[in-house]
Amino acid sequence: MTDNAFDVIIIGGGPGGYVAAIRAAQLGFKTACVDKRDTLGGTCLNVGCIPSKALLQSSHLFEEAGHGLAAHGVNVAAPKLDLKAMLARKDSVVGDLTKGIAFLFKKNKVTHIVGEGVITAPGHVQVGKDAYNAKHIIIATGSEPAALPGVEVDEKQIVTSTGALDLPKVPKTMVVIGGGVIGLELGSVWRRLGADVTVVEFLPAILPGMDGEVVKQATRTLKKQGLNFKTGTKVTGAKTAKSGVTLTLEPAAGGDAETLKADVVLVAIGRRPFTDKLGLGDIGVAMDARGFVTTDGHFKTNVAGIYAIGDVIGGAMLAHKAEEEGIACVELIAGQAGHVNYGAIPGVVYTHPEIAALGKTEETLKAEGVAYSVGKFPFMANSRARAVGDTEGFVKILADAKTDRVLGAHIIGPGAGELIQEIVLAMEFGGSSEDIARTSHAHPGTAEAVKEAALACLGRAIHV
Ligand code: FAD
Ligand code: NAI
């Protein structure tokens, strides 16, 4: 094989692409990963999951220092914000982790090619002046923020999530368009740092698709924290001036327009697949009406030797879903039985408290006519949550009424993102609420709320 010939070339070095590359190398394939960014990790590591979680943690500490410590008998002077240092810490977390992937590539002998990859023909990838070839090409080019007509992003006054991770000063007022995951996470960050934040959501409630009870609790809690919500409202236009942005709003169902002014507007109305300049049209790779690359369920596109994974093929736009697909895709290429269980992929919103969702919601089960049992347990009745002083929320488990097999779980509360994981495992193993209920959980621990919710499915919770 020449230097430019590979078994597998992956275009995109995000969680889907870089994980696929490492797994491909482990399987003995000569592998290259092309990314137009200088650093690996894609959206998630560079401008997504990681910088947002770094800022969520820093802003949480700032808020705790300002308001949360006195109840514990810890009296401190009002904290001072050093935004520059906070942003620099975030950048250094990102920098260290992206270097970590570069190290993993070296360790696994994956060739990292920096530049824009174009698929010129099946088996052929052009990056700048260099031509490469491979038997298998995997498209892992991810997604980009969806645009809102009439609201022109300049990444200064009107920003996407990327700009909202790097604002040079705390805006006095901020409007977030979209009450989804990004809106609530980044809205929380800037609210905690002092901005007056209003979230404008088109639908009647925030977090569409999530369990109804969780949404109600999240709305109540986030309002109490100071986030303002305007649901059932659409933004029809934006005017930018030195003094700020003036948005025109209308009720989603139609009605009188109003205006809303803000120093900064964050547009977070979803993401769309990114396939610009990849050459897919020329070589006939099929895409659906929304631009997602179409695959056959085994990550094969309609063109032999070309596969696709991650955000670019749609479904849950989550880093861990992209990773599972990357691994399954190369295992299938290697003749192994790669598989992704889409029914057991958790989704976590990293607000405080965290919100975690898994499997079916009660609303879906009702719509599907499935007979189910529900077990709910409030963190108010959990001794660890009481000791820590973090009692908002509950665990809710849904199980099949006949077989007791776990069908879904929804948690809002302290560390929900970690607590959900044992239920993911239970679902992955085809477990029942009885299985969780009969598993010993360390005391005192918030995970005991999961055990109690499982017991509640069976009508025998102990502590409520
Ligand atoms: P991406 O990570 O988008 O990677 C694609 C890569 O391909 C990019 O680096 C891009 O530069 C490169 N590329 C594109 N075209 C070309 C080309 N022609 N040539 C070379 N390179 C190319 N998900 C979670 O699970 N948890 C979270 O907490 C979370 N937080 C998020 C926070 C924010 C603010 C955002 C925006 C997203 C967040 N996500 C989170 C979603 C997560 O980032 C994505 O689901 C994930 O990154 C998708 O991975 P991917 O590999 O499919 O694509
Ligand atoms: P989203 O799909 O989560 O939320 C978008 C929201 O905007 C929805 O509530 C939708 O109803 C609303 N909306 C759409 N059009 C609108 C309009 N014109 N006016 C007002 N509201 C409108 O998308 P978001 O927040 O942009 O995030 C994109 C993706 O990134 C998500 O799908 C998620 O998978 C991923 N992500 C994941 C995170 C996590 O796992 N913690 C964190 C951040 C992002």
Coordinates of C-alpha atoms and ligand atoms in Angstrom, one line a residue:
M1 CA 0.0 0.0 0.0
T2 CA 1.3 3.5 -0.8
D3 CA 1.3 6.3 1.8
N4 CA -2.0 7.6 0.3
A5 CA -3.8 4.3 0.2
F6 CA -5.9 3.1 3.2
D7 CA -8.4 0.5 4.1
V8 CA -10.7 3.0 5.7
I9 CA -10.9 6.8 5.4
I10 CA -13.2 8.6 7.7
I11 CA -14.2 12.2 6.9
G12 CA -14.9 14.0 10.1
G13 CA -13.0 13.7 13.4
G14 CA -15.9 14.2 15.8
P15 CA -17.1 11.6 18.3
G16 CA -18.5 9.5 15.5
G17 CA -15.4 9.8 13.3
Y18 CA -12.5 9.7 15.7
V19 CA -14.0 6.7 17.7
A20 CA -14.6 4.9 14.4
A21 CA -11.0 5.5 13.4
I22 CA -9.6 4.1 16.6
R23 CA -11.8 1.0 16.4
A24 CA -10.9 0.5 12.8
A25 CA -7.2 0.6 13.6
Q26 CA -7.8 -1.8 16.5
L27 CA -9.4 -4.2 13.9
G28 CA -6.3 -4.1 11.8
F29 CA -7.4 -1.6 9.1
K30 CA -5.0 1.0 7.8
T31 CA -7.0 4.0 8.7
A32 CA -7.0 7.8 8.1
C33 CA -9.3 10.4 9.6
V34 CA -9.7 13.7 7.7
D35 CA -11.0 16.9 9.5
K36 CA -10.9 20.4 8.3
R37 CA -10.4 21.7 11.9
D38 CA -6.8 21.7 13.2
T39 CA -7.9 19.9 16.3
L40 CA -9.8 16.6 16.6
G41 CA -13.0 16.0 18.5
G42 CA -15.5 17.7 16.2
T43 CA -18.4 19.8 17.3
C44 CA -18.6 18.0 20.6
L45 CA -15.2 18.6 21.9
N46 CA -14.4 22.0 20.2
V47 CA -17.6 23.9 20.4
G48 CA -20.2 21.6 22.0
C49 CA -20.4 19.1 24.8
I50 CA -17.2 19.9 26.5
P51 CA -16.9 23.7 26.5
S52 CA -20.6 23.9 27.5
K53 CA -20.1 21.5 30.4
A54 CA -17.0 23.4 31.5
L55 CA -19.0 26.7 31.6
L56 CA -21.9 25.0 33.3
Q57 CA -19.7 23.8 36.1
S58 CA -17.9 27.2 36.5
S59 CA -21.1 29.2 36.4
H60 CA -22.7 26.7 38.9
L61 CA -19.8 27.3 41.3
F62 CA -20.2 31.0 40.9
E63 CA -23.9 30.8 41.7
E64 CA -23.3 28.4 44.7
A65 CA -20.7 30.8 46.1
G66 CA -23.2 33.7 45.8
H67 CA -26.3 32.0 47.0
G68 CA -25.9 28.4 48.0
L69 CA -23.4 28.3 50.8
A70 CA -25.1 30.3 53.6
A71 CA -27.6 27.5 54.2
H72 CA -24.7 25.2 55.1
G73 CA -23.3 27.8 57.6
V74 CA -20.6 28.9 55.2
N75 CA -20.5 32.6 54.9
V76 CA -18.4 34.2 52.2
A77 CA -18.3 37.6 50.7
A78 CA -20.1 38.1 47.4
P79 CA -18.0 36.3 44.7
K80 CA -16.4 38.4 41.9
L81 CA -16.6 37.1 38.3
D82 CA -13.4 36.8 36.3
L83 CA -15.0 35.9 33.0
K84 CA -11.7 35.9 31.2
A85 CA -10.3 33.3 33.5
M86 CA -13.5 31.2 33.3
L87 CA -13.3 31.2 29.5
A88 CA -9.6 30.5 29.5
R89 CA -10.2 27.5 31.8
K90 CA -12.9 26.2 29.4
D91 CA -10.4 26.6 26.5
S92 CA -7.7 24.8 28.3
V93 CA -10.1 21.9 29.1
V94 CA -10.9 21.7 25.4
G95 CA -7.2 22.0 24.4
D96 CA -6.1 19.2 26.7
L97 CA -8.8 16.8 25.5
T98 CA -8.3 17.5 21.8
K99 CA -4.6 16.8 22.3
G100 CA -5.6 13.6 24.0
I101 CA -7.3 12.4 20.9
A102 CA -4.3 13.3 18.8
F103 CA -2.2 11.1 21.2
L104 CA -4.7 8.3 20.8
F105 CA -4.4 8.5 17.1
K106 CA -0.6 8.2 17.3
K107 CA -0.9 5.3 19.7
N108 CA -3.3 3.5 17.4
K109 CA -1.4 4.5 14.2
V110 CA -4.4 6.4 12.8
T111 CA -3.3 8.9 10.2
H112 CA -4.7 12.4 10.9
I113 CA -5.2 14.4 7.7
V114 CA -6.0 18.1 8.2
G115 CA -8.1 19.7 5.5
E116 CA -11.4 19.6 3.7
G117 CA -12.2 16.1 2.3
V118 CA -14.1 15.8 -0.9
I119 CA -15.3 12.4 -2.2
T120 CA -14.4 12.5 -5.9
A121 CA -15.5 9.0 -6.7
P122 CA -16.2 5.8 -4.7
G123 CA -12.9 4.9 -3.1
H124 CA -11.3 8.3 -3.7
V125 CA -11.0 11.3 -1.4
Q126 CA -9.3 14.6 -2.3
V127 CA -7.9 16.8 0.5
G128 CA -6.5 20.0 -1.1
K129 CA -3.9 18.9 -3.6
D130 CA -3.5 15.4 -2.2
A131 CA -5.5 12.4 -3.5
Y132 CA -6.2 9.4 -1.2
N133 CA -7.9 6.2 -1.8
A134 CA -9.6 3.6 0.4
K135 CA -11.9 0.6 0.0
H136 CA -14.2 2.0 2.6
I137 CA -15.1 5.7 3.1
I138 CA -17.1 6.7 6.1
I139 CA -18.9 10.1 6.2
A140 CA -19.0 11.5 9.7
T141 CA -19.3 15.2 8.9
G142 CA -21.8 16.0 11.7
S143 CA -24.1 18.9 11.8
E144 CA -24.3 22.7 12.1
P145 CA -26.8 25.1 13.7
A146 CA -30.1 25.5 11.9
A147 CA -30.7 29.1 10.7
L148 CA -33.8 31.1 11.4
P149 CA -34.9 33.2 8.4
G150 CA -34.9 36.9 9.3
V151 CA -32.5 36.5 12.2
E152 CA -29.0 36.9 10.7
V153 CA -26.2 35.4 12.9
D154 CA -23.1 37.6 13.3
E155 CA -21.7 35.6 16.2
K156 CA -21.4 38.9 18.2
Q157 CA -24.9 40.2 19.0
I158 CA -26.8 37.3 17.3
V159 CA -25.0 34.2 18.1
T160 CA -25.2 30.4 17.7
S161 CA -24.0 28.1 20.5
T162 CA -20.5 28.6 19.3
G163 CA -20.6 32.4 19.9
A164 CA -22.5 31.8 23.2
L165 CA -19.5 29.8 24.5
D166 CA -17.2 32.8 24.1
L167 CA -19.1 36.0 24.9
P168 CA -16.5 38.6 25.9
K169 CA -18.8 40.1 28.6
V170 CA -21.9 39.1 30.4
P171 CA -24.9 40.6 28.5
K172 CA -27.4 42.5 30.6
T173 CA -30.2 40.9 28.7
M174 CA -30.2 37.8 26.5
V175 CA -32.9 36.2 24.5
V176 CA -32.6 32.5 23.6
I177 CA -34.6 31.4 20.6
G178 CA -35.5 27.7 21.2
G179 CA -36.3 26.1 24.6
G180 CA -34.4 22.9 23.7
V181 CA -31.2 21.5 25.1
I182 CA -28.8 24.2 24.0
G183 CA -31.2 27.0 25.0
L184 CA -31.6 25.7 28.5
E185 CA -27.9 24.8 29.1
L186 CA -26.4 28.0 27.7
G187 CA -29.3 30.1 28.9
S188 CA -28.6 28.8 32.4
V189 CA -24.9 29.6 32.1
W190 CA -25.4 33.3 31.3
R191 CA -28.3 33.6 33.7
R192 CA -26.1 32.3 36.5
L193 CA -23.4 34.8 35.5
G194 CA -25.9 37.7 35.8
A195 CA -27.8 38.1 32.5
D196 CA -31.5 38.5 32.4
V197 CA -32.4 35.6 30.1
T198 CA -35.7 35.1 28.3
V199 CA -36.3 31.8 26.4
V200 CA -38.7 32.1 23.4
E201 CA -40.1 28.7 22.4
F202 CA -42.3 28.1 19.4
L203 CA -44.2 25.1 20.9
P204 CA -46.5 25.2 24.0
A205 CA -43.7 23.8 26.3
I206 CA -40.0 23.6 26.5
L207 CA -38.0 20.4 25.9
P208 CA -40.4 18.9 23.3
G209 CA -40.4 15.1 23.3
M210 CA -39.5 14.7 26.9
D211 CA -41.7 13.2 29.6
G212 CA -44.5 15.6 30.5
E213 CA -44.0 15.5 34.2
V214 CA -40.3 16.1 33.9
V215 CA -41.0 19.1 31.6
K216 CA -43.4 20.6 34.2
Q217 CA -40.9 20.2 37.0
A218 CA -38.0 21.6 34.8
T219 CA -40.1 24.6 33.8
R220 CA -41.0 25.3 37.5
T221 CA -37.4 24.9 38.7
L222 CA -35.8 26.9 36.0
K223 CA -38.4 29.7 36.4
K224 CA -37.6 29.7 40.1
Q225 CA -33.9 30.1 39.2
G226 CA -34.8 33.2 37.2
L227 CA -35.1 32.1 33.6
N228 CA -38.1 33.7 31.8
F229 CA -40.1 31.7 29.3
K230 CA -42.2 32.8 26.4
T231 CA -43.7 29.6 25.0
G232 CA -46.1 29.3 22.1
T233 CA -44.2 32.2 20.5
K234 CA -42.4 32.7 17.3
V235 CA -39.7 35.1 16.3
T236 CA -40.4 36.7 13.0
G237 CA -37.6 39.1 12.6
A238 CA -34.5 40.8 14.2
K239 CA -33.1 44.3 13.8
T240 CA -29.5 44.9 15.0
A241 CA -28.3 48.3 16.3
K242 CA -25.4 49.4 18.4
S243 CA -27.7 49.5 21.4
G244 CA -28.8 45.9 21.0
V245 CA -31.1 43.6 19.0
T246 CA -34.8 44.2 18.7
L247 CA -36.8 41.0 18.0
T248 CA -40.3 40.9 16.6
L249 CA -42.4 38.1 18.2
E250 CA -45.8 36.7 17.4
P251 CA -48.0 34.1 19.1
A252 CA -47.3 30.8 17.3
A253 CA -51.0 30.4 16.6
G254 CA -51.1 33.9 15.1
G255 CA -52.0 37.3 16.7
D256 CA -50.6 40.6 17.6
A257 CA -46.9 41.2 17.2
E258 CA -44.7 42.5 20.0
T259 CA -41.0 43.5 20.3
L260 CA -38.4 42.3 22.7
K261 CA -34.9 43.9 23.1
A262 CA -31.8 42.2 24.1
D263 CA -28.0 42.8 24.2
V264 CA -27.4 39.3 22.8
V265 CA -29.7 36.8 21.0
L266 CA -28.8 33.1 21.0
V267 CA -30.4 31.1 18.1
A268 CA -30.8 27.5 19.2
I269 CA -33.6 26.0 17.2
G270 CA -31.9 22.7 16.3
R271 CA -29.1 21.5 14.1
R272 CA -29.0 20.4 10.5
P273 CA -26.8 17.8 8.8
F274 CA -23.5 19.2 7.3
T275 CA -22.5 17.9 3.9
D276 CA -21.4 21.1 2.2
K277 CA -18.7 20.7 -0.5
L278 CA -18.4 17.0 0.3
G279 CA -19.2 16.0 -3.3
L280 CA -22.1 13.7 -2.4
G281 CA -24.4 15.1 -5.1
D282 CA -21.8 14.4 -7.8
I283 CA -21.3 10.8 -6.9
G284 CA -25.0 10.1 -6.2
V285 CA -25.1 9.5 -2.5
A286 CA -28.8 9.7 -1.5
M287 CA -29.9 12.2 1.1
D288 CA -33.4 12.8 2.4
A289 CA -35.5 16.0 2.1
R290 CA -33.8 17.5 5.1
G291 CA -30.3 16.7 3.9
F292 CA -29.5 13.7 6.1
V293 CA -27.5 11.0 4.4
T294 CA -29.7 8.0 3.9
T295 CA -28.4 4.7 5.2
D296 CA -29.7 1.1 5.2
G297 CA -29.6 0.5 8.9
H298 CA -26.1 -1.0 8.6
F299 CA -24.6 2.5 7.9
K300 CA -24.3 1.7 4.1
T301 CA -25.3 4.5 1.8
N302 CA -26.7 3.7 -1.7
V303 CA -23.1 3.9 -3.1
A304 CA -21.0 0.8 -2.6
G305 CA -18.1 1.4 -0.2
I306 CA -19.5 4.6 1.2
Y307 CA -21.0 4.6 4.7
A308 CA -22.3 7.3 7.1
I309 CA -22.6 7.7 10.8
G310 CA -23.4 10.3 13.5
D311 CA -25.4 13.5 13.3
V312 CA -25.2 13.5 9.5
I313 CA -27.5 10.5 9.3
G314 CA -30.1 11.9 11.8
G315 CA -31.8 10.4 14.8
A316 CA -30.7 11.6 18.2
M317 CA -27.9 14.2 17.7
L318 CA -25.8 13.0 20.6
A319 CA -22.1 12.3 20.8
H320 CA -22.5 8.9 22.4
K321 CA -25.0 7.8 19.7
A322 CA -22.4 8.9 17.1
E323 CA -19.7 6.9 18.9
E324 CA -21.8 3.7 19.0
E325 CA -22.5 4.1 15.3
G326 CA -18.9 4.6 14.5
I327 CA -17.9 1.4 16.3
A328 CA -20.8 -0.6 14.9
C329 CA -20.0 0.6 11.3
V330 CA -16.4 -0.5 11.3
E331 CA -17.2 -3.8 13.1
L332 CA -19.7 -4.5 10.3
I333 CA -17.1 -3.6 7.7
A334 CA -14.8 -6.1 9.4
G335 CA -17.5 -8.8 9.1
Q336 CA -18.4 -8.6 12.8
A337 CA -21.9 -8.2 14.3
G338 CA -21.8 -4.4 15.1
H339 CA -25.1 -3.2 16.5
V340 CA -26.6 -0.1 18.1
N341 CA -29.6 -0.4 20.4
Y342 CA -31.4 2.8 19.7
G343 CA -34.0 2.0 22.3
A344 CA -31.4 2.4 25.1
I345 CA -29.6 5.6 24.4
P346 CA -29.8 8.1 27.2
G347 CA -30.2 11.8 26.7
V348 CA -29.1 14.3 29.4
V349 CA -29.7 18.0 29.8
Y350 CA -26.9 19.4 32.1
T351 CA -29.0 22.1 33.8
H352 CA -29.2 22.2 37.5
P353 CA -30.8 19.9 38.4
E354 CA -29.8 17.6 35.5
I355 CA -32.5 16.0 33.4
A356 CA -32.1 12.5 32.0
A357 CA -34.3 10.7 29.6
L358 CA -34.2 7.1 28.4
G359 CA -36.5 4.9 26.3
K360 CA -40.2 5.5 26.0
T361 CA -42.1 8.3 27.7
E362 CA -45.4 7.8 29.3
E363 CA -47.0 9.8 26.5
T364 CA -45.5 7.5 23.9
L365 CA -46.6 4.4 25.7
K366 CA -50.1 5.7 26.0
A367 CA -50.2 6.6 22.3
E368 CA -48.9 3.1 21.5
G369 CA -51.6 1.5 23.7
V370 CA -48.9 -0.4 25.8
A371 CA -50.0 -1.4 29.3
Y372 CA -47.4 -0.1 31.7
S373 CA -46.6 0.4 35.4
V374 CA -45.1 3.6 36.7
G375 CA -42.8 4.0 39.7
K376 CA -41.9 7.5 41.0
F377 CA -39.7 8.5 43.8
P378 CA -39.0 12.1 44.9
F379 CA -35.5 13.2 45.9
M380 CA -37.1 15.0 48.8
A381 CA -37.5 11.6 50.4
N382 CA -33.9 10.5 49.7
S383 CA -31.6 10.9 52.6
R384 CA -28.4 11.7 50.6
A385 CA -30.2 14.4 48.6
R386 CA -31.5 15.9 51.9
A387 CA -28.0 15.8 53.4
V388 CA -26.4 17.5 50.4
G389 CA -29.3 20.0 50.1
D390 CA -30.3 19.1 46.6
T391 CA -33.8 17.8 46.8
E392 CA -35.6 19.0 43.7
G393 CA -37.0 16.4 41.3
F394 CA -37.7 12.7 41.1
V395 CA -37.0 9.4 39.4
K396 CA -39.7 7.9 37.2
I397 CA -39.4 4.4 35.8
L398 CA -41.8 2.9 33.3
A399 CA -42.1 -0.9 33.0
D400 CA -44.2 -3.3 31.0
A401 CA -47.4 -4.1 33.0
K402 CA -47.2 -7.8 32.1
T403 CA -43.5 -8.7 31.9
D404 CA -42.2 -5.9 34.2
R405 CA -39.4 -5.3 31.6
V406 CA -38.1 -1.7 31.9
L407 CA -39.4 0.4 29.0
G408 CA -38.2 3.9 29.9
A409 CA -36.9 6.1 32.7
H410 CA -37.0 9.8 33.3
I411 CA -35.1 11.6 36.0
I412 CA -34.8 15.2 37.0
G413 CA -32.6 15.7 40.0
P414 CA -29.1 15.7 41.4
G415 CA -26.7 13.8 39.2
A416 CA -29.5 12.5 37.0
G417 CA -27.0 12.1 34.1
E418 CA -25.1 9.5 36.1
L419 CA -28.1 7.9 37.8
I420 CA -29.7 7.1 34.5
Q421 CA -26.8 4.8 33.6
E422 CA -27.8 1.9 35.7
I423 CA -31.2 1.9 34.1
V424 CA -29.5 2.0 30.7
L425 CA -27.6 -1.1 31.6
A426 CA -30.8 -2.8 33.0
M427 CA -32.6 -2.0 29.7
E428 CA -29.6 -3.2 27.6
F429 CA -29.8 -6.6 29.5
G430 CA -33.6 -6.7 29.1
G431 CA -33.9 -6.2 32.8
S432 CA -37.1 -5.6 34.9
S433 CA -38.0 -3.2 37.6
E434 CA -37.7 -6.1 40.0
D435 CA -34.1 -6.6 38.9
I436 CA -33.3 -3.0 39.8
A437 CA -35.3 -3.2 43.0
R438 CA -33.5 -6.3 44.2
T439 CA -30.0 -4.8 43.6
S440 CA -28.2 -3.5 46.6
H441 CA -27.6 0.3 46.5
A442 CA -25.1 2.0 48.8
H443 CA -26.6 4.1 51.6
P444 CA -26.9 7.0 51.7
G445 CA -26.9 7.6 47.9
T446 CA -29.1 9.4 45.4
A447 CA -29.1 6.1 43.5
E448 CA -31.3 4.7 46.2
A449 CA -34.0 6.9 44.6
V450 CA -33.7 4.7 41.5
K451 CA -34.1 1.6 43.5
E452 CA -37.2 3.1 45.3
A453 CA -38.7 4.1 41.9
A454 CA -38.2 0.5 40.8
L455 CA -39.9 -0.7 44.0
A456 CA -42.7 1.8 43.4
C457 CA -43.3 0.1 39.9
L458 CA -44.1 -3.0 41.9
G459 CA -46.2 -1.1 44.5
R460 CA -43.8 -1.6 47.3
A461 CA -41.5 1.5 47.8
I462 CA -40.2 1.6 51.3
H463 CA -39.5 5.3 51.9
V464 CA -42.7 7.0 50.6
Ligands
FAD1 P1 -19.3 16.4 14.7 O1 -18.9 16.3 16.1 O2 -20.1 17.5 14.2 O3 -18.0 16.2 13.8 C1 -18.0 16.4 12.5 C2 -16.6 16.9 12.0 O4 -16.5 16.8 10.6 C3 -16.3 18.3 12.4 O5 -15.1 18.4 13.1 C4 -16.1 19.0 11.0 O6 -15.1 20.0 11.0 C5 -15.7 17.9 10.2 N1 -16.0 18.0 8.7 C6 -17.2 18.3 8.2 N2 -17.1 18.3 6.8 C7 -15.8 18.0 6.5 C8 -15.1 17.8 5.3 N3 -15.7 17.9 4.1 N4 -13.8 17.5 5.5 C9 -13.2 17.4 6.6 N5 -13.8 17.5 7.8 C10 -15.1 17.8 7.8 N6 -24.1 15.7 22.7 C11 -24.0 15.0 23.8 O7 -24.1 13.7 23.7 N7 -23.8 15.5 25.0 C12 -23.7 16.8 25.2 O8 -23.5 17.3 26.3 C13 -23.7 17.7 24.1 N8 -23.6 19.0 24.2 C14 -23.6 19.8 23.1 C15 -23.5 21.2 23.2 C16 -23.5 22.0 22.1 C17 -23.4 23.5 22.3 C18 -23.7 21.4 20.8 C19 -23.7 22.3 19.6 C20 -23.8 20.1 20.7 C21 -23.8 19.2 21.8 N9 -24.0 17.9 21.7 C22 -23.9 17.1 22.8 C23 -24.1 17.2 20.4 C24 -22.8 16.6 19.9 O9 -21.9 17.6 19.8 C25 -23.0 15.9 18.5 O10 -24.1 15.0 18.6 C26 -21.8 15.2 18.1 O11 -20.7 16.1 18.0 C27 -21.9 14.5 16.7 O12 -20.8 13.9 16.4 P2 -20.4 13.6 14.9 O13 -19.1 12.9 14.9 O14 -21.5 13.0 14.1 O15 -20.1 15.0 14.2
NAI2 P1 -33.3 21.1 20.2 O1 -33.9 20.3 19.1 O2 -32.9 20.5 21.5 O3 -34.3 22.3 20.6 C1 -34.7 23.3 19.7 C2 -35.9 24.0 20.2 O4 -36.2 25.1 19.4 C3 -37.1 23.1 20.3 O5 -37.7 23.2 21.5 C4 -38.0 23.7 19.2 O6 -39.4 23.5 19.4 C5 -37.6 25.1 19.2 N1 -37.8 25.9 18.0 C6 -37.6 25.4 16.7 N2 -37.9 26.4 15.8 C7 -38.2 27.5 16.6 C8 -38.5 28.8 16.3 N3 -38.6 29.3 15.0 N4 -38.8 29.7 17.3 C9 -38.7 29.3 18.6 N5 -38.4 28.0 18.9 C10 -38.1 27.2 17.9 O7 -32.1 21.8 19.5 P2 -30.8 22.6 20.1 O8 -31.1 23.1 21.5 O9 -30.5 23.7 19.1 O10 -29.7 21.5 20.1 C11 -29.3 20.9 18.9 C12 -28.9 19.5 19.2 O11 -27.7 19.4 19.9 C13 -29.9 18.7 20.1 O12 -30.8 18.0 19.2 C14 -29.2 17.9 21.0 O13 -29.3 16.6 20.6 C15 -27.7 18.4 20.8 N6 -27.3 18.8 22.2 C16 -27.2 17.9 23.2 C17 -26.9 18.3 24.4 C18 -26.8 17.3 25.5 O14 -26.9 16.1 25.2 N7 -26.7 17.7 26.8 C19 -26.5 19.7 24.7 C20 -26.7 20.6 23.6 C21 -27.0 20.1 22.4

